[in-house]
């Protein structure tokens, strides 16, 4: 059984960090068994574990891994464990260790300021209306309805990658954990994939599709525009409260997504409404504050994983 665990690779998928690209374009083309993200057996195994963690799931894991004599990989993406509570993140990590004690881990990290920006844009596209400053705890609103918080905010204390990697090393062993920066993929997809195949000890795929963006970024103006519309259409605090449960809500949301994706609102917002839409959602000052918050831990992290994170801007050496 130890050999089966040794051949198991788990991709812990951070949201907005190439998880969809890996799941749809890379893992299916590798010389290994790729267990789909929404595999019912995996989902049932996790659900059973959370309800009855004291039970022995060895037979269930054996059945899952017996599908292949070679390497097996599956990707598990849970956005909430990186924005809500570090204890939840640790619970998932402990679950992986309990169910798959000899597995090897693949973790893709992303520079924290860009990570937060991408998370915020995704929240807005899914109906959130609050401001970028509120999302990171720098602004507050008077909430007349607690349901407004169904869109989570991010707690900056939980985005310390050093803490996460250190826990993975302690549970699985440093040699069994591969940590790659998302920025390496944008720099060279070939080098990025080569790191993964070398770690898995499998050949580099010969028929790999060309690198592409699976989820295209929106212009800042489209995000601002969509956030304003969300206030009136999707938010529990809008002045037309009866619209919330109307049968056209999903249609409205899909229509807004289409408009936001294909129309660039930067020009009209700037010249007609005096809204300055920069390329980045957060100002340089806020981005520097975010990076400064993690600068020391990112310096320690680059030594721990033997990767130059400074060249990707993870380390802010300016004085605040």
Short mmCIF file of C-alpha atoms in Angstrom, two decimals:
data_model
loop_
_atom_site.label_atom_id
_atom_site.label_comp_id
_atom_site.label_asym_id
_atom_site.label_seq_id
_atom_site.Cartn_x
_atom_site.Cartn_y
_atom_site.Cartn_z
CA UNK A 1 0.00 0.00 0.00
CA UNK A 2 2.92 2.33 0.66
CA UNK A 3 3.77 2.25 -3.05
CA UNK A 4 0.26 3.42 -3.93
CA UNK A 5 0.55 6.38 -1.58
CA UNK A 6 3.99 7.18 -2.95
CA UNK A 7 2.44 7.49 -6.41
CA UNK A 8 -0.34 9.84 -5.27
CA UNK A 9 -0.03 13.59 -5.94
CA UNK A 10 -2.47 16.12 -4.54
CA UNK A 11 -2.75 19.59 -6.06
CA UNK A 12 -4.03 21.95 -3.37
CA UNK A 13 -5.71 24.52 -5.57
CA UNK A 14 -5.68 28.12 -4.50
CA UNK A 15 -8.38 30.15 -6.25
CA UNK A 16 -7.22 32.49 -9.04
CA UNK A 17 -3.83 30.77 -9.14
CA UNK A 18 -3.93 28.69 -12.32
CA UNK A 19 -6.06 25.95 -10.75
CA UNK A 20 -8.55 25.86 -13.62
CA UNK A 21 -5.73 25.86 -16.16
CA UNK A 22 -4.03 22.92 -14.44
CA UNK A 23 -7.29 21.01 -14.09
CA UNK A 24 -8.42 21.48 -17.68
CA UNK A 25 -5.23 21.82 -19.74
CA UNK A 26 -2.29 20.25 -17.90
CA UNK A 27 -3.29 17.33 -15.68
CA UNK A 28 -5.44 15.56 -18.34
CA UNK A 29 -2.40 15.54 -20.67
CA UNK A 30 0.10 14.09 -18.20
CA UNK A 31 1.22 10.46 -18.26
CA UNK A 32 -0.75 9.56 -15.13
CA UNK A 33 -4.27 8.93 -13.92
CA UNK A 34 -6.01 12.28 -13.52
CA UNK A 35 -8.95 12.15 -11.11
CA UNK A 36 -11.35 14.98 -12.10
CA UNK A 37 -11.96 17.81 -9.66
CA UNK A 38 -15.61 16.88 -9.12
CA UNK A 39 -15.08 13.13 -8.97
CA UNK A 40 -18.00 11.75 -6.89
CA UNK A 41 -15.83 9.20 -5.09
CA UNK A 42 -13.39 11.88 -3.90
CA UNK A 43 -16.21 14.19 -2.85
CA UNK A 44 -17.95 11.38 -0.96
CA UNK A 45 -14.69 10.44 0.76
CA UNK A 46 -14.17 14.02 1.97
CA UNK A 47 -17.78 14.38 3.07
CA UNK A 48 -17.69 11.10 5.01
CA UNK A 49 -14.44 12.11 6.69
CA UNK A 50 -15.81 15.45 7.89
CA UNK A 51 -18.89 13.77 9.35
CA UNK A 52 -17.02 10.80 10.87
CA UNK A 53 -13.28 11.63 11.04
CA UNK A 54 -12.52 8.82 13.51
CA UNK A 55 -13.43 6.01 11.08
CA UNK A 56 -10.92 4.04 9.02
CA UNK A 57 -11.11 4.95 5.32
CA UNK A 58 -8.24 2.78 4.12
CA UNK A 59 -10.47 0.54 1.98
CA UNK A 60 -12.06 3.57 0.28
CA UNK A 61 -8.65 5.07 -0.49
CA UNK A 62 -7.38 1.71 -1.74
CA UNK A 63 -10.31 1.43 -4.14
CA UNK A 64 -9.60 4.93 -5.42
CA UNK A 65 -5.88 4.36 -5.98
CA UNK A 66 -6.26 0.87 -7.42
CA UNK A 67 -7.51 2.43 -10.67
CA UNK A 68 -3.89 2.86 -11.77
CA UNK A 69 -0.52 1.16 -11.29
CA UNK A 70 1.28 4.43 -12.01
CA UNK A 71 1.05 7.98 -10.74
CA UNK A 72 -2.30 9.38 -9.70
CA UNK A 73 -3.12 13.07 -9.35
CA UNK A 74 -6.19 14.95 -8.24
CA UNK A 75 -6.85 18.62 -7.69
CA UNK A 76 -8.92 19.98 -4.82
CA UNK A 77 -9.84 23.66 -4.91
CA UNK A 78 -11.55 25.32 -1.96
CA UNK A 79 -11.58 29.14 -2.23
CA UNK A 80 -13.07 29.70 1.23
CA UNK A 81 -10.19 28.13 3.13
CA UNK A 82 -7.88 30.92 1.92
CA UNK A 83 -10.15 33.83 2.75
CA UNK A 84 -12.08 32.96 5.90
CA UNK A 85 -10.23 31.05 8.62
CA UNK A 86 -6.74 29.60 8.84
CA UNK A 87 -8.10 26.87 11.11
CA UNK A 88 -10.27 25.62 8.24
CA UNK A 89 -7.21 25.54 5.99
CA UNK A 90 -5.35 23.53 8.61
CA UNK A 91 -8.32 21.16 8.94
CA UNK A 92 -8.13 20.36 5.23
CA UNK A 93 -4.38 19.86 5.44
CA UNK A 94 -4.83 17.45 8.35
CA UNK A 95 -7.51 15.62 6.36
CA UNK A 96 -5.11 15.06 3.45
CA UNK A 97 -2.54 13.64 5.88
CA UNK A 98 -5.08 11.36 7.56
CA UNK A 99 -6.52 9.97 4.32
CA UNK A 100 -3.36 9.96 2.18
CA UNK A 101 -0.40 9.76 4.61
CA UNK A 102 2.26 9.12 1.96
CA UNK A 103 1.01 11.52 -0.69
CA UNK A 104 3.03 14.26 -2.35
CA UNK A 105 1.71 17.82 -2.49
CA UNK A 106 1.72 20.43 -5.28
CA UNK A 107 0.94 23.99 -4.17
CA UNK A 108 0.84 27.06 -6.44
CA UNK A 109 1.19 30.35 -4.57
CA UNK A 110 0.60 33.85 -5.91
CA UNK A 111 1.91 37.28 -4.91
CA UNK A 112 -0.49 38.47 -2.24
CA UNK A 113 -1.50 41.84 -3.71
CA UNK A 114 -2.35 40.34 -7.10
CA UNK A 115 -4.01 37.38 -5.40
CA UNK A 116 -6.32 39.67 -3.40
CA UNK A 117 -7.15 41.79 -6.45
CA UNK A 118 -8.12 38.74 -8.48
CA UNK A 119 -10.22 37.36 -5.62
CA UNK A 120 -12.04 40.67 -5.30
CA UNK A 121 -12.80 40.89 -9.02
CA UNK A 122 -14.19 37.36 -8.88
CA UNK A 123 -16.41 38.28 -5.91
CA UNK A 124 -17.82 41.25 -7.84
CA UNK A 125 -18.53 39.11 -10.89
CA UNK A 126 -20.50 36.78 -8.62
CA UNK A 127 -22.64 39.55 -7.16
CA UNK A 128 -20.66 41.33 -4.43
CA UNK A 129 -21.20 45.08 -4.22
CA UNK A 130 -18.82 46.26 -1.50
CA UNK A 131 -15.74 48.35 -2.23
CA UNK A 132 -12.18 47.07 -2.65
CA UNK A 133 -11.22 48.70 0.66
CA UNK A 134 -14.04 46.97 2.51
CA UNK A 135 -12.87 43.64 1.09
CA UNK A 136 -9.51 43.96 2.86
CA UNK A 137 -10.92 45.45 6.08
CA UNK A 138 -10.06 49.12 5.48
CA UNK A 139 -13.65 50.35 5.27
CA UNK A 140 -16.90 49.47 7.05
CA UNK A 141 -20.57 49.64 6.11
CA UNK A 142 -23.72 49.91 8.15
CA UNK A 143 -25.42 46.59 7.43
CA UNK A 144 -29.18 46.52 7.79
CA UNK A 145 -29.33 42.91 6.70
CA UNK A 146 -26.79 40.28 7.86
CA UNK A 147 -27.33 38.31 4.63
CA UNK A 148 -25.15 40.86 2.87
CA UNK A 149 -22.14 39.01 4.24
CA UNK A 150 -22.86 35.96 2.09
CA UNK A 151 -19.96 37.30 0.01
CA UNK A 152 -16.86 36.75 2.17
CA UNK A 153 -14.15 39.30 2.74
CA UNK A 154 -10.49 38.41 2.99
CA UNK A 155 -8.51 38.34 6.21
CA UNK A 156 -4.94 39.38 5.46
CA UNK A 157 -3.60 37.29 8.33
CA UNK A 158 -4.56 34.09 6.51
CA UNK A 159 -2.51 34.75 3.37
CA UNK A 160 0.87 33.99 4.89
CA UNK A 161 2.18 31.31 2.52
CA UNK A 162 5.12 30.58 4.81
CA UNK A 163 2.77 29.36 7.52
CA UNK A 164 0.94 27.12 5.07
CA UNK A 165 4.10 25.66 3.52
CA UNK A 166 5.67 25.06 6.92
CA UNK A 167 2.65 23.01 7.99
CA UNK A 168 2.77 20.98 4.78
CA UNK A 169 6.48 20.29 5.29
CA UNK A 170 5.90 19.15 8.85
CA UNK A 171 3.15 16.72 7.81
CA UNK A 172 4.41 15.35 4.48
CA UNK A 173 8.13 16.14 4.52
CA UNK A 174 9.90 18.93 2.65
CA UNK A 175 10.99 16.59 -0.16
CA UNK A 176 7.34 15.64 -0.78
CA UNK A 177 6.02 19.18 -1.26
CA UNK A 178 6.44 21.19 -4.48
CA UNK A 179 5.73 24.93 -4.17
CA UNK A 180 5.67 26.97 -7.37
CA UNK A 181 4.93 30.68 -7.84
CA UNK A 182 2.05 31.45 -10.18
CA UNK A 183 4.30 34.05 -11.77
CA UNK A 184 6.56 31.31 -13.15
CA UNK A 185 3.65 30.15 -15.32
CA UNK A 186 3.18 33.63 -16.78
CA UNK A 187 6.94 33.84 -17.37
CA UNK A 188 7.37 30.40 -18.98
CA UNK A 189 4.69 27.73 -19.14
CA UNK A 190 7.30 25.22 -20.29
CA UNK A 191 9.46 25.70 -17.19
CA UNK A 192 6.36 25.65 -15.01
CA UNK A 193 5.06 22.32 -16.35
CA UNK A 194 8.59 20.86 -16.39
CA UNK A 195 8.88 21.49 -12.65
CA UNK A 196 5.68 19.51 -12.12
CA UNK A 197 6.61 16.57 -14.35
CA UNK A 198 10.08 16.33 -12.80
CA UNK A 199 8.53 16.29 -9.34
CA UNK A 200 6.14 13.53 -10.43
CA UNK A 201 8.93 11.66 -12.21
CA UNK A 202 7.00 11.42 -15.47
CA UNK A 203 7.94 12.57 -18.99
CA UNK A 204 7.10 16.06 -20.19
CA UNK A 205 3.93 15.76 -22.32
CA UNK A 206 4.47 15.85 -26.05
CA UNK A 207 0.95 17.02 -26.91
CA UNK A 208 0.53 19.82 -24.41
CA UNK A 209 -1.82 22.55 -25.68
CA UNK A 210 -0.36 26.06 -25.93
CA UNK A 211 -0.57 28.13 -22.78
CA UNK A 212 -3.66 30.30 -22.56
CA UNK A 213 -5.73 32.19 -20.04
CA UNK A 214 -8.72 30.10 -18.99
CA UNK A 215 -10.39 32.90 -17.01
CA UNK A 216 -9.75 36.25 -18.70
CA UNK A 217 -9.23 39.31 -16.50
CA UNK A 218 -11.67 42.21 -16.67
CA UNK A 219 -10.78 45.83 -17.12
CA UNK A 220 -10.99 47.83 -13.90
CA UNK A 221 -13.82 49.93 -15.28
CA UNK A 222 -15.95 46.86 -15.89
CA UNK A 223 -15.42 45.76 -12.29
CA UNK A 224 -16.45 49.19 -10.93
CA UNK A 225 -19.48 49.27 -13.21
CA UNK A 226 -20.55 45.76 -12.26
CA UNK A 227 -20.17 46.52 -8.56
CA UNK A 228 -22.54 49.49 -8.87
CA UNK A 229 -25.13 47.39 -10.70
CA UNK A 230 -24.83 44.62 -8.10
CA UNK A 231 -25.92 47.12 -5.46
CA UNK A 232 -29.30 47.45 -7.19
CA UNK A 233 -29.80 43.98 -8.63
CA UNK A 234 -28.05 41.33 -6.55
CA UNK A 235 -27.50 42.88 -3.15
CA UNK A 236 -29.78 42.27 -0.16
CA UNK A 237 -29.46 45.98 0.65
CA UNK A 238 -30.69 47.37 -2.65
CA UNK A 239 -33.61 49.83 -2.67
CA UNK A 240 -35.67 47.47 -4.86
CA UNK A 241 -35.65 44.60 -2.40
CA UNK A 242 -38.37 42.66 -4.26
CA UNK A 243 -35.97 42.09 -7.18
CA UNK A 244 -33.80 39.74 -5.13
CA UNK A 245 -36.01 36.69 -5.40
CA UNK A 246 -37.50 37.41 -8.79
CA UNK A 247 -37.32 34.64 -11.42
CA UNK A 248 -35.01 36.70 -13.64
CA UNK A 249 -32.20 37.02 -11.11
CA UNK A 250 -29.96 34.38 -12.71
CA UNK A 251 -30.67 35.77 -16.17
CA UNK A 252 -29.75 39.25 -14.95
CA UNK A 253 -26.52 37.95 -13.47
CA UNK A 254 -25.53 36.13 -16.67
CA UNK A 255 -26.34 39.20 -18.77
CA UNK A 256 -24.22 41.40 -16.52
CA UNK A 257 -21.31 38.96 -16.78
CA UNK A 258 -21.50 39.09 -20.56
CA UNK A 259 -21.65 42.89 -20.65
CA UNK A 260 -18.78 43.22 -18.19
CA UNK A 261 -16.57 40.86 -20.18
CA UNK A 262 -17.01 42.37 -23.62
CA UNK A 263 -17.38 46.08 -23.05
CA UNK A 264 -14.51 48.21 -21.79
CA UNK A 265 -15.95 50.78 -19.40
CA UNK A 266 -12.72 52.59 -18.58
CA UNK A 267 -13.23 55.43 -21.07
CA UNK A 268 -16.85 56.42 -20.25
CA UNK A 269 -16.31 56.09 -16.50
CA UNK A 270 -13.27 58.35 -16.62
CA UNK A 271 -14.59 61.06 -18.95
CA UNK A 272 -18.29 61.14 -18.13
CA UNK A 273 -18.42 60.14 -14.47
CA UNK A 274 -14.92 61.29 -13.39
CA UNK A 275 -14.09 57.81 -12.06
CA UNK A 276 -10.38 57.18 -12.49
CA UNK A 277 -10.03 53.56 -13.60
CA UNK A 278 -6.43 52.46 -13.30
CA UNK A 279 -5.11 49.15 -14.54
CA UNK A 280 -5.05 47.94 -10.94
CA UNK A 281 -7.99 47.89 -8.54
CA UNK A 282 -5.90 48.95 -5.54
CA UNK A 283 -3.65 52.00 -5.47
CA UNK A 284 0.12 51.57 -5.36
CA UNK A 285 0.07 52.66 -1.72
CA UNK A 286 -2.40 49.93 -0.73
CA UNK A 287 -0.51 47.32 -2.76
CA UNK A 288 2.74 48.32 -1.04
CA UNK A 289 1.03 47.98 2.36
CA UNK A 290 -0.19 44.51 1.46
CA UNK A 291 3.25 43.38 0.29
CA UNK A 292 4.94 44.96 3.31
CA UNK A 293 2.67 42.86 5.53
CA UNK A 294 4.18 39.66 4.07
CA UNK A 295 7.66 40.84 3.12
CA UNK A 296 9.52 39.16 6.00
CA UNK A 297 7.69 35.85 5.71
CA UNK A 298 8.13 35.86 1.91
CA UNK A 299 11.89 36.30 2.39
CA UNK A 300 11.96 33.24 4.65
CA UNK A 301 9.71 31.36 2.24
CA UNK A 302 11.99 31.84 -0.76
CA UNK A 303 14.83 30.27 1.22
CA UNK A 304 12.62 27.42 2.37
CA UNK A 305 11.45 26.49 -1.13
CA UNK A 306 14.69 27.53 -2.86
CA UNK A 307 12.92 29.83 -5.32
CA UNK A 308 13.71 33.45 -6.12
CA UNK A 309 10.47 35.15 -5.14
CA UNK A 310 12.05 38.60 -5.04
CA UNK A 311 12.29 38.78 -8.82
CA UNK A 312 8.50 38.35 -8.94
CA UNK A 313 7.97 41.23 -6.49
CA UNK A 314 7.02 39.21 -3.39
CA UNK A 315 9.45 41.16 -1.20
CA UNK A 316 8.88 44.84 -0.52
CA UNK A 317 12.10 46.43 0.74
CA UNK A 318 10.76 49.99 0.83
CA UNK A 319 10.13 51.58 4.23
CA UNK A 320 6.51 52.19 5.15
#
